[in-house]
Amino acid sequence: MRLKASEKNLQTLSRRLAQLEKEVADRLTAQSRPTRSMARPWSHNVAAKISVDQASIPEAPSDSGVQPSDPPSLADAPTAVAAATSLPPVVGASEEQIAPAPTAPPLAAKTAAKHGDAAPAQPLVNRFENLFGRTLPIWAGGLTLAIAGLLIVRYAIDAGFFAQIFTPTVQIFVGAIFGAGLIGAAEYAWRNDDKVRDPRIAQALSGAGISTLYTAILVAANVYGLIGQGAAFILLAIVTASAMGLAMRFGLPTAILSLIAGLSAPALVGSLEDNIPILTLYLAVTIAGLAGVSRGKMWPWLALAALVGGMGWGLWIIAAGTALDMMSSVSVGLFILLLAVAFPMFAYHGPRSAAVQVVAAGIGALQLGLFVTAGGFSLLHWSFFVLIAAAGQWLIWRDRSLSIIGSISLLLSWALLSPLWPDPSPFWFAIIGGALLMLHAVPLVARLWTVGEGWRSTVEYCLIGLSIPLLSKMQFDAISDAGLALLAMGGAGLMGVALWRGWAVDERHHDARFAVITGTAGLLAALAMGVLTPLWMLPLVMALVAAGVMIFASLARDPRTERVSGIFLIMALAGLLATQADSMTASGPFYAGNGHMLQSMLRWGALAAAGLLLMLRAGTMAVSRVGQIIAAAGLYFTCSEVVPAPFIALLCALGGAALLVSSRRYRPERLMTAALVFALINLAWASKSISAWGGEAASSLVAVPFDIRAIPLSLGDAVQILLLPSAVYAAALVYCGDRLAWINRIGAMALAGVMGSMALHICYRWIFLSVMGDEFVTSGVLQRMIWSGLVMAVGWWLYRRGHVAAAMAATAAATVYSLFYSLVLHNPLWADQAVGVWPLVNLLLPLYGLAGWGVWQLVRMNPWPWLKVERAGQIITMLLVSGFAWSVLRQIFHGSLLTQSGVTGPENILRSVLLVALAIGFLLWGIRRQAHDWRIASLILMIGAVGKVFLFDASGLEGLARIASFIVLGFSLIGIGWLYSRQLAPDQARRDGEPIGEL
C-alpha cells in the first residue's frame, strides 16, 4: 500500500515538472528582454517551478507517514528537488527509473549575474581593475570599430592604393558587408550569452555596425552617385528602422552609439553643402528613428540628445553663409519645423515633456528667426517663421502650460519686424506683420478671460496693440500723421475687443487686468489724437483721455480703472509742464501779455475740467484727491491769466472758502484737498511777506526795533494778499468747522489765526507809521500799548461770545507781548522810551495796567482746573505794582525819559519810603485776601527797605534827616510786626485748636 502511494506521487510530480518547465521558461523570456531567454533543460528551471507549485502536489495518504511541509523557497530549490527525487524505490522498477535526477544549478544566482543585479561593494583595486580591464576596453573597441568603418569609407575617398584596387562600388559593398558583419557578430554574441557572459560586447558591435551602414549609404548617394536620392532615402529608412530594433534589443549603449555615428557621419565623410535637401532628409530620418527609440524605451535624454544634435546641424547650415536655393531653403525650414514641433511631441511623454517642447519650440523659433535674417527677409523664409508661430499657437491650444512658447514667438516677431529688417516694402510689411499680429492676438484675446489665465497674456496683448504704431513708425519714419493715427486707433480697437469680451465677466471687478487694458487703449487713443494736434494741445488731449477713462470707469463700476484716469490726469499735468517752454512763455499770476493767453487758458482749463470730473465722480478717494489737486491748480492758473496779481490771491481764498462752505452739503473728503490747495497757493503768495516779517520778528527778540518798511508789501497789498484771505478762511471755518475732523479744524483755525494776526500787525504798523512816524523812542511805548490793547479787546470779545479757547489764546498773546516787549526788552526804566512829562498823567499807568489787566483776564478765563495760573498771576501782579511805583517815582524826578543818569537825595529817601509803603500795602492786601504770597512779598520788601536804610541811606544822611529816617523805619517795623502778630495768632490758634487770647 505504501509503495503504491509513493509510485503515484512520483508519476504526478514528473507530469507537473514537465508541464511547468515550459511555463517558467516563457515567463523568464518575457521578463528579461532584451536578454535572450531560451528554453533550458528542465533541471535548470525546476527549482522555480517547485517553489511555485509545490503546494499543488497531491499529498500521500495519512498512513504513508509523509507529513506535508511549507513550499520551499527559490534558494532551496536544489534541496527540494533532491528531496522530491529521494522517494522509496518502486517495486519492480529498474535502476535507471528510480535513480535520482540531476540537481538544478542555482538559477537565481545565474539570473542575477546576467542582469547585473547589485553586488557587494568591492575593494578599490578590484574596481579599478574591473573598470580599466573589463569595461572600458569593450566600449573603446566598439567605438574603434565604428571609426574603422567610417575610415574605410573615408579612405576610399582619398587617393591611394586602396582606391586603385577597389572600385567605388566594391568599396561601398565592402563597407556594407563590414557593417552587416558587425551586426551579425552582435547577434551571435547576444544569442551565445552563456559563452560570452557580457552583454556589452553585443551592444558595442551593433553600434559600430549601424554607424558603418549609415556612412556607406550616405557616401554611395552623395560622393559616388551610385544610388539616387530616392534609393538613399529608402536605405537610410531601413537602417534607421534596424537601428531602432537593435536598440530595443541591445539596450541604451547601442542607441547612444547609433546616435553618435548617425549624427557625425555627414561630417566624417565630407561636406554636403551642395545637397542640403539630402542632408536634412537624412538628419530628419535619423532623429526620427532615435526619437522612436526614446519613446519606446522611455529614455528622454536620448531624445534630447538627438534634438540638440539636429538643432546644432540646423544652426550650422544657417550660419554657413551659403546662399540657399528654393529647394534647400524649403528643406531647411521643414527640418527646423520638425525639430521644433513634431519630434518633441513624438519623442517623449513624461513629467518633463512640456519643458522639452518649450525648449525645442523656442530654439526652433530662434533658428527660424536667424533663417529669415540669413535669407534676406524673403517671403519664403518669412513663411516658415509664420508657420512655426502658428505651430506654437497650436501647441498652446493643446496644452496651456506651453504658453511661454507664444511669448518667445512674439518677442522674435517684434525683433524681426523692427529696423533689423532693412528697407521693407510697406505692402509686405503690412501683410507679414498683420499675419503675425493675428496669429498672436487672436489666441490671446480668445483665452484672455478664461479661468487661470495670468498676467503674461494680458501684457503680451497690450504690447501687441502698442507695437502696431510704434513698429510702423520705426520702420517708416516718413509715415504721415494721419496714417500713424489710424494705426494707433487700430491698436486701441484691438484693446476694445478685449474689453468687450471681458465686460460680461463677473470677476473683472476684482481683476486689475481690465484696468491695464483700458489704460493701454487710452494711451493709444491719446497717441492717435496727439499726432494730429499741435504740441501745445498735448495737455488737452491727455485731459480728454482722462475724462473719457473716468466716464468708462463709472459705467464699468471698476475702481481700478478710476486709478488709470488719475494717472492720465497726472500725465496731462506733466505734459503741460514739459511743453510750457516750447510753446509759450511762462504764464501764471504775474502774466504780462505774451500773445499766448488763450492757449494757456485752454490748457489749464482742460486740466481743471477733467480734475473736477474726477473730483466729483471718482469712487476711490485717492483718485478724487488727485482730481481735487489738479482742478484747484487748473482753476487758479486759468484765472491768473485774466485777473490782476493782487486780486488773484483774494479770488483763490474765495474759492477755498466756497469749498469749505460746500462741505455742509457735500462730502468733505471730496472738497477738503482742493481747499487745502487753495490755502497753499495763498501761502505761496504770502511767502515773501511771511519770510520778511519772520526775520524782523526774530530780530525784535534781541531788542532790535521792528522795521515795517522791510516788509515787501504796501498797506493795500497786505489787505488783499494777507488780511482779506485770512478773514475769508476764518469766516468759512467758523461757519462749517463742525464738518471737519477736530485736528483739521484746529490746524486750519490756527493757520488762519496766525496769518490773520500777521496781516493785522502789518496793517497796524503801516497805519501807525503814517500817523505817528517812525521815531522809536517817542512812539514805541504807545505803539506797543495800542497793539496789545487791541488784541486784548479781541480776546475779551471772544470770551463774551463763548469762545474761551480763542479768547485765552488772544489774551495770552497780548499779555506776553506786553510783558516781554514793553516791560522786559523796552522797559522805560532801562530803555530809551518816552512816557510823558506829566506826573501820573502819562503812559506808565496804562502800560503797567494793561499788562496787569491781561494777567487778571487770563486767571479769570481759565476753565481748566489742571492749569494752575492763580499763583503765577499773583507774582506777576506784585512785580507789576512794584515796577509801576518805582517808574512813577522815577518819572516825578526825571520826566519823560526815565533812563537819565543820577539820583537826588529826596528821590533816594522816597525810594526807601516807597519800599516800606509797598511792604505795608502788600501785607494789608495779603491779610485781607488771605494771600500768603503777598505777605511773603511784604517781608521781602521790608527786608530790602531795612537793608537800604542801614547800608546806604544812613551813610548819606546827617542830623535830623538821619534821625527821621530811622524813626520812620522803626515805627514801620513795629507796625508791620503788630499786623503780623494780629494775623498770625488766629492762624496759629486755628492750627493748634486753642482759644485765641490777647496780644
Short mmCIF file of C-alpha atoms in Angstrom, two decimals, residues 427-719:
data_model
loop_
_atom_site.label_atom_id
_atom_site.label_comp_id
_atom_site.label_asym_id
_atom_site.label_seq_id
_atom_site.Cartn_x
_atom_site.Cartn_y
_atom_site.Cartn_z
CA PHE A 427 2.83 96.12 -48.58
CA TRP A 428 4.78 93.07 -47.43
CA PHE A 429 5.42 94.66 -44.05
CA ALA A 430 1.68 95.05 -43.60
CA ILE A 431 0.96 91.50 -44.84
CA ILE A 432 3.60 89.76 -42.72
CA GLY A 433 3.08 92.00 -39.70
CA GLY A 434 -0.68 91.53 -39.94
CA ALA A 435 -0.30 87.76 -40.16
CA LEU A 436 1.93 87.63 -37.11
CA LEU A 437 -0.41 90.04 -35.34
CA MET A 438 -3.42 87.81 -35.97
CA LEU A 439 -1.50 84.66 -35.02
CA HIS A 440 -0.64 86.07 -31.62
CA ALA A 441 -3.51 88.43 -30.83
CA VAL A 442 -6.47 86.21 -31.73
CA PRO A 443 -5.49 83.28 -29.45
CA LEU A 444 -4.60 85.70 -26.68
CA VAL A 445 -7.93 87.51 -26.75
CA ALA A 446 -9.75 84.19 -27.04
CA ARG A 447 -8.32 82.87 -23.77
CA LEU A 448 -7.71 86.20 -22.03
CA TRP A 449 -10.66 85.97 -19.64
CA THR A 450 -10.60 82.22 -19.09
CA VAL A 451 -10.03 80.80 -15.64
CA GLY A 452 -6.38 80.52 -14.69
CA GLU A 453 -5.03 82.92 -17.30
CA GLY A 454 -2.38 85.12 -15.76
CA TRP A 455 -0.79 88.48 -16.33
CA ARG A 456 1.59 87.39 -19.09
CA SER A 457 -1.11 87.07 -21.70
CA THR A 458 -2.51 90.49 -20.77
CA VAL A 459 0.89 92.15 -21.02
CA GLU A 460 1.59 90.48 -24.36
CA TYR A 461 -1.78 91.55 -25.72
CA CYS A 462 -1.26 95.16 -24.64
CA LEU A 463 2.24 95.19 -26.12
CA ILE A 464 0.84 93.91 -29.42
CA GLY A 465 -1.52 96.87 -29.53
CA LEU A 466 1.27 99.31 -28.72
CA SER A 467 3.64 97.74 -31.24
CA ILE A 468 1.31 98.42 -34.18
CA PRO A 469 2.05 102.18 -34.40
CA LEU A 470 5.50 102.00 -32.82
CA LEU A 471 6.97 99.41 -35.17
CA SER A 472 5.41 101.16 -38.14
CA LYS A 473 6.98 104.47 -37.11
CA MET A 474 10.34 102.80 -36.51
CA GLN A 475 10.33 101.20 -39.97
CA PHE A 476 8.77 104.08 -41.89
CA ASP A 477 9.85 107.35 -40.35
CA ALA A 478 8.17 109.29 -43.15
CA ILE A 479 4.74 107.85 -42.41
CA SER A 480 2.05 110.52 -42.38
CA ASP A 481 0.45 111.69 -39.16
CA ALA A 482 -2.93 110.50 -40.37
CA GLY A 483 -1.55 107.04 -41.12
CA LEU A 484 0.10 106.81 -37.73
CA ALA A 485 -3.09 107.98 -36.04
CA LEU A 486 -5.05 105.34 -37.95
CA LEU A 487 -2.66 102.62 -36.79
CA ALA A 488 -2.90 103.85 -33.20
CA MET A 489 -6.68 103.77 -33.37
CA GLY A 490 -6.40 100.24 -34.74
CA GLY A 491 -4.40 99.25 -31.68
CA ALA A 492 -6.98 100.95 -29.47
CA GLY A 493 -9.68 98.99 -31.27
CA LEU A 494 -7.78 95.80 -30.55
CA MET A 495 -7.86 96.71 -26.87
CA GLY A 496 -11.56 97.44 -27.23
CA VAL A 497 -12.17 93.86 -28.38
CA ALA A 498 -10.56 92.55 -25.19
CA LEU A 499 -12.64 94.96 -23.08
CA TRP A 500 -15.80 93.88 -24.90
CA ARG A 501 -15.07 90.23 -24.21
CA GLY A 502 -14.32 90.92 -20.56
CA TRP A 503 -17.29 93.20 -19.94
CA ALA A 504 -19.63 90.33 -19.07
CA VAL A 505 -17.10 88.53 -16.86
CA ASP A 506 -18.08 88.92 -13.23
CA GLU A 507 -14.54 88.53 -11.94
CA ARG A 508 -13.31 91.58 -13.85
CA HIS A 509 -14.36 93.85 -10.98
CA HIS A 510 -11.64 92.23 -8.90
CA ASP A 511 -9.14 91.90 -11.74
CA ALA A 512 -6.62 94.67 -12.39
CA ARG A 513 -6.05 93.40 -15.94
CA PHE A 514 -9.23 95.13 -17.09
CA ALA A 515 -7.78 98.45 -15.91
CA VAL A 516 -4.45 97.74 -17.62
CA ILE A 517 -6.14 97.06 -20.94
CA THR A 518 -8.22 100.22 -20.51
CA GLY A 519 -5.08 102.22 -19.84
CA THR A 520 -3.42 100.81 -22.95
CA ALA A 521 -6.45 101.73 -25.02
CA GLY A 522 -6.39 105.24 -23.58
CA LEU A 523 -2.70 105.60 -24.33
CA LEU A 524 -3.20 104.57 -27.94
CA ALA A 525 -6.15 106.93 -28.28
CA ALA A 526 -4.02 109.76 -26.85
CA LEU A 527 -1.29 108.91 -29.36
CA ALA A 528 -3.78 108.99 -32.23
CA MET A 529 -5.10 112.40 -31.19
CA GLY A 530 -1.68 113.73 -30.24
CA VAL A 531 -0.11 113.22 -33.66
CA LEU A 532 -2.98 115.13 -35.29
CA THR A 533 -2.80 118.14 -32.96
CA PRO A 534 -0.11 120.75 -32.21
CA LEU A 535 2.28 120.14 -29.39
CA TRP A 536 0.77 122.77 -27.15
CA MET A 537 -2.52 120.84 -27.18
CA LEU A 538 -0.96 117.74 -25.63
CA PRO A 539 -2.39 118.56 -22.15
CA LEU A 540 -5.85 118.95 -23.71
CA VAL A 541 -5.57 115.54 -25.34
CA MET A 542 -4.42 113.83 -22.15
CA ALA A 543 -7.10 115.57 -20.11
CA LEU A 544 -9.72 114.44 -22.61
CA VAL A 545 -8.48 110.85 -22.37
CA ALA A 546 -8.52 111.07 -18.56
CA ALA A 547 -12.11 112.27 -18.63
CA GLY A 548 -13.08 109.51 -21.05
CA VAL A 549 -11.47 106.82 -18.93
CA MET A 550 -13.23 108.24 -15.86
CA ILE A 551 -16.62 108.03 -17.56
CA PHE A 552 -15.84 104.50 -18.75
CA ALA A 553 -14.75 103.51 -15.22
CA SER A 554 -18.03 104.85 -13.82
CA LEU A 555 -20.01 102.79 -16.33
CA ALA A 556 -17.90 99.72 -15.64
CA ARG A 557 -18.03 100.29 -11.86
CA ASP A 558 -14.37 99.45 -11.69
CA PRO A 559 -12.33 101.34 -9.05
CA ARG A 560 -9.06 100.15 -10.58
CA THR A 561 -9.92 101.80 -13.87
CA GLU A 562 -10.55 105.02 -11.95
CA ARG A 563 -6.92 104.96 -10.89
CA VAL A 564 -5.97 104.77 -14.56
CA SER A 565 -7.88 108.01 -15.17
CA GLY A 566 -5.94 109.61 -12.32
CA ILE A 567 -2.68 108.51 -13.94
CA PHE A 568 -3.73 110.06 -17.25
CA LEU A 569 -4.59 113.30 -15.47
CA ILE A 570 -1.16 113.38 -13.85
CA MET A 571 0.37 112.72 -17.28
CA ALA A 572 -1.64 115.66 -18.61
CA LEU A 573 -0.16 117.91 -15.95
CA ALA A 574 3.33 116.61 -16.69
CA GLY A 575 2.75 117.21 -20.40
CA LEU A 576 1.68 120.76 -19.70
CA LEU A 577 4.77 121.46 -17.64
CA ALA A 578 7.03 119.75 -20.18
CA THR A 579 5.68 121.69 -23.17
CA GLN A 580 5.43 125.02 -21.39
CA ALA A 581 8.80 126.28 -22.52
CA ASP A 582 8.39 125.05 -26.09
CA SER A 583 5.03 126.58 -26.88
CA MET A 584 4.85 129.79 -24.87
CA THR A 585 6.43 131.86 -22.17
CA ALA A 586 5.54 131.21 -18.58
CA SER A 587 2.02 132.04 -17.55
CA GLY A 588 0.71 132.49 -14.07
CA PRO A 589 -0.09 135.14 -11.50
CA PHE A 590 2.27 137.69 -13.00
CA TYR A 591 1.13 137.24 -16.60
CA ALA A 592 2.22 140.26 -18.64
CA GLY A 593 0.62 139.52 -22.01
CA ASN A 594 2.70 137.47 -24.46
CA GLY A 595 0.22 136.53 -27.17
CA HIS A 596 -0.48 133.04 -25.80
CA MET A 597 -3.08 133.83 -23.16
CA LEU A 598 -5.84 131.86 -24.91
CA GLN A 599 -3.61 128.82 -25.32
CA SER A 600 -2.65 128.90 -21.66
CA MET A 601 -6.25 129.26 -20.56
CA LEU A 602 -7.29 126.32 -22.74
CA ARG A 603 -4.52 124.13 -21.41
CA TRP A 604 -5.14 124.88 -17.74
CA GLY A 605 -8.89 124.96 -18.22
CA ALA A 606 -8.89 121.47 -19.73
CA LEU A 607 -6.97 120.15 -16.75
CA ALA A 608 -9.37 121.90 -14.38
CA ALA A 609 -12.42 120.42 -16.12
CA ALA A 610 -11.01 116.89 -16.08
CA GLY A 611 -9.96 117.34 -12.46
CA LEU A 612 -13.47 118.45 -11.49
CA LEU A 613 -14.88 115.33 -13.15
CA LEU A 614 -12.55 113.07 -11.17
CA MET A 615 -13.14 115.09 -8.05
CA LEU A 616 -16.91 114.57 -8.15
CA ARG A 617 -17.30 111.17 -9.87
CA ALA A 618 -14.45 109.04 -8.60
CA GLY A 619 -15.42 106.43 -6.04
CA THR A 620 -11.81 106.00 -4.95
CA MET A 621 -10.73 108.77 -2.62
CA ALA A 622 -7.15 108.69 -3.86
CA VAL A 623 -8.35 109.44 -7.40
CA SER A 624 -10.72 112.08 -6.10
CA ARG A 625 -7.86 113.81 -4.29
CA VAL A 626 -5.77 113.80 -7.46
CA GLY A 627 -8.71 115.43 -9.24
CA GLN A 628 -9.08 118.00 -6.45
CA ILE A 629 -5.42 118.98 -6.59
CA ILE A 630 -5.31 119.38 -10.35
CA ALA A 631 -8.74 121.04 -10.51
CA ALA A 632 -7.75 123.66 -7.94
CA ALA A 633 -4.40 124.30 -9.62
CA GLY A 634 -6.04 124.45 -13.08
CA LEU A 635 -8.68 126.92 -11.94
CA TYR A 636 -6.09 129.13 -10.29
CA PHE A 637 -3.77 129.29 -13.29
CA THR A 638 -6.68 129.75 -15.68
CA CYS A 639 -7.94 132.73 -13.70
CA SER A 640 -4.43 134.09 -13.26
CA GLU A 641 -4.29 134.79 -16.97
CA VAL A 642 -7.03 137.44 -16.73
CA VAL A 643 -7.13 138.51 -13.06
CA PRO A 644 -4.51 141.05 -11.87
CA ALA A 645 -1.90 139.84 -9.48
CA PRO A 646 -3.06 141.33 -6.15
CA PHE A 647 -6.65 140.21 -6.61
CA ILE A 648 -5.90 136.63 -7.62
CA ALA A 649 -4.93 135.79 -4.03
CA LEU A 650 -8.30 137.03 -2.80
CA LEU A 651 -10.04 135.08 -5.57
CA CYS A 652 -8.12 131.99 -4.56
CA ALA A 653 -9.20 132.47 -0.95
CA LEU A 654 -12.82 132.85 -2.05
CA GLY A 655 -12.53 129.55 -3.91
CA GLY A 656 -11.13 127.77 -0.88
CA ALA A 657 -13.80 129.29 1.38
CA ALA A 658 -16.52 128.26 -1.06
CA LEU A 659 -15.28 124.67 -0.90
CA LEU A 660 -15.31 124.79 2.89
CA VAL A 661 -18.86 126.12 2.93
CA SER A 662 -19.91 123.47 0.39
CA SER A 663 -18.79 120.77 2.80
CA ARG A 664 -22.05 121.30 4.70
CA ARG A 665 -23.89 119.89 1.69
CA TYR A 666 -21.37 117.53 0.08
CA ARG A 667 -18.93 115.01 1.48
CA PRO A 668 -15.99 116.94 2.99
CA GLU A 669 -13.38 114.46 1.73
CA ARG A 670 -14.32 115.38 -1.85
CA LEU A 671 -13.61 119.07 -1.20
CA MET A 672 -11.01 119.47 1.52
CA THR A 673 -7.98 118.61 -0.62
CA ALA A 674 -8.92 121.28 -3.16
CA ALA A 675 -9.46 123.77 -0.33
CA LEU A 676 -6.02 122.88 1.01
CA VAL A 677 -4.51 123.53 -2.43
CA PHE A 678 -6.10 126.98 -2.50
CA ALA A 679 -4.78 127.66 1.00
CA LEU A 680 -1.29 126.57 -0.04
CA ILE A 681 -1.49 128.91 -3.04
CA ASN A 682 -2.39 131.75 -0.67
CA LEU A 683 0.57 130.82 1.49
CA ALA A 684 2.77 130.88 -1.59
CA TRP A 685 1.55 134.36 -2.36
CA ALA A 686 2.40 135.48 1.17
CA SER A 687 5.68 133.58 1.39
CA LYS A 688 7.92 136.58 0.79
CA SER A 689 5.99 138.72 3.25
CA ILE A 690 5.98 135.91 5.82
CA SER A 691 9.72 135.48 5.44
CA ALA A 692 10.41 139.19 5.83
CA TRP A 693 8.02 139.51 8.76
CA GLY A 694 9.59 136.48 10.43
CA GLY A 695 13.05 137.96 10.03
CA GLU A 696 12.01 141.26 11.62
CA ALA A 697 10.17 139.45 14.41
CA ALA A 698 13.25 137.35 15.16
CA SER A 699 15.40 140.49 15.31
CA SER A 700 12.93 142.13 17.69
CA LEU A 701 13.55 139.34 20.18
CA VAL A 702 17.02 140.77 20.80
CA ALA A 703 15.76 144.35 21.23
CA VAL A 704 16.21 145.40 17.57
CA PRO A 705 13.25 147.62 16.64
CA PHE A 706 10.77 146.11 14.16
CA ASP A 707 11.07 147.93 10.81
CA ILE A 708 7.78 147.72 8.90
CA ARG A 709 9.42 149.18 5.80
CA ALA A 710 11.42 145.94 5.38
CA ILE A 711 8.18 144.09 4.55
CA PRO A 712 7.73 143.95 0.71
CA LEU A 713 4.03 144.79 0.93
CA SER A 714 2.17 148.04 0.89
CA LEU A 715 -0.87 148.58 3.03
CA GLY A 716 -3.22 147.78 0.15
CA ASP A 717 -1.33 144.64 -0.87
CA ALA A 718 -1.28 143.48 2.73
CA VAL A 719 -5.04 143.82 2.87
#
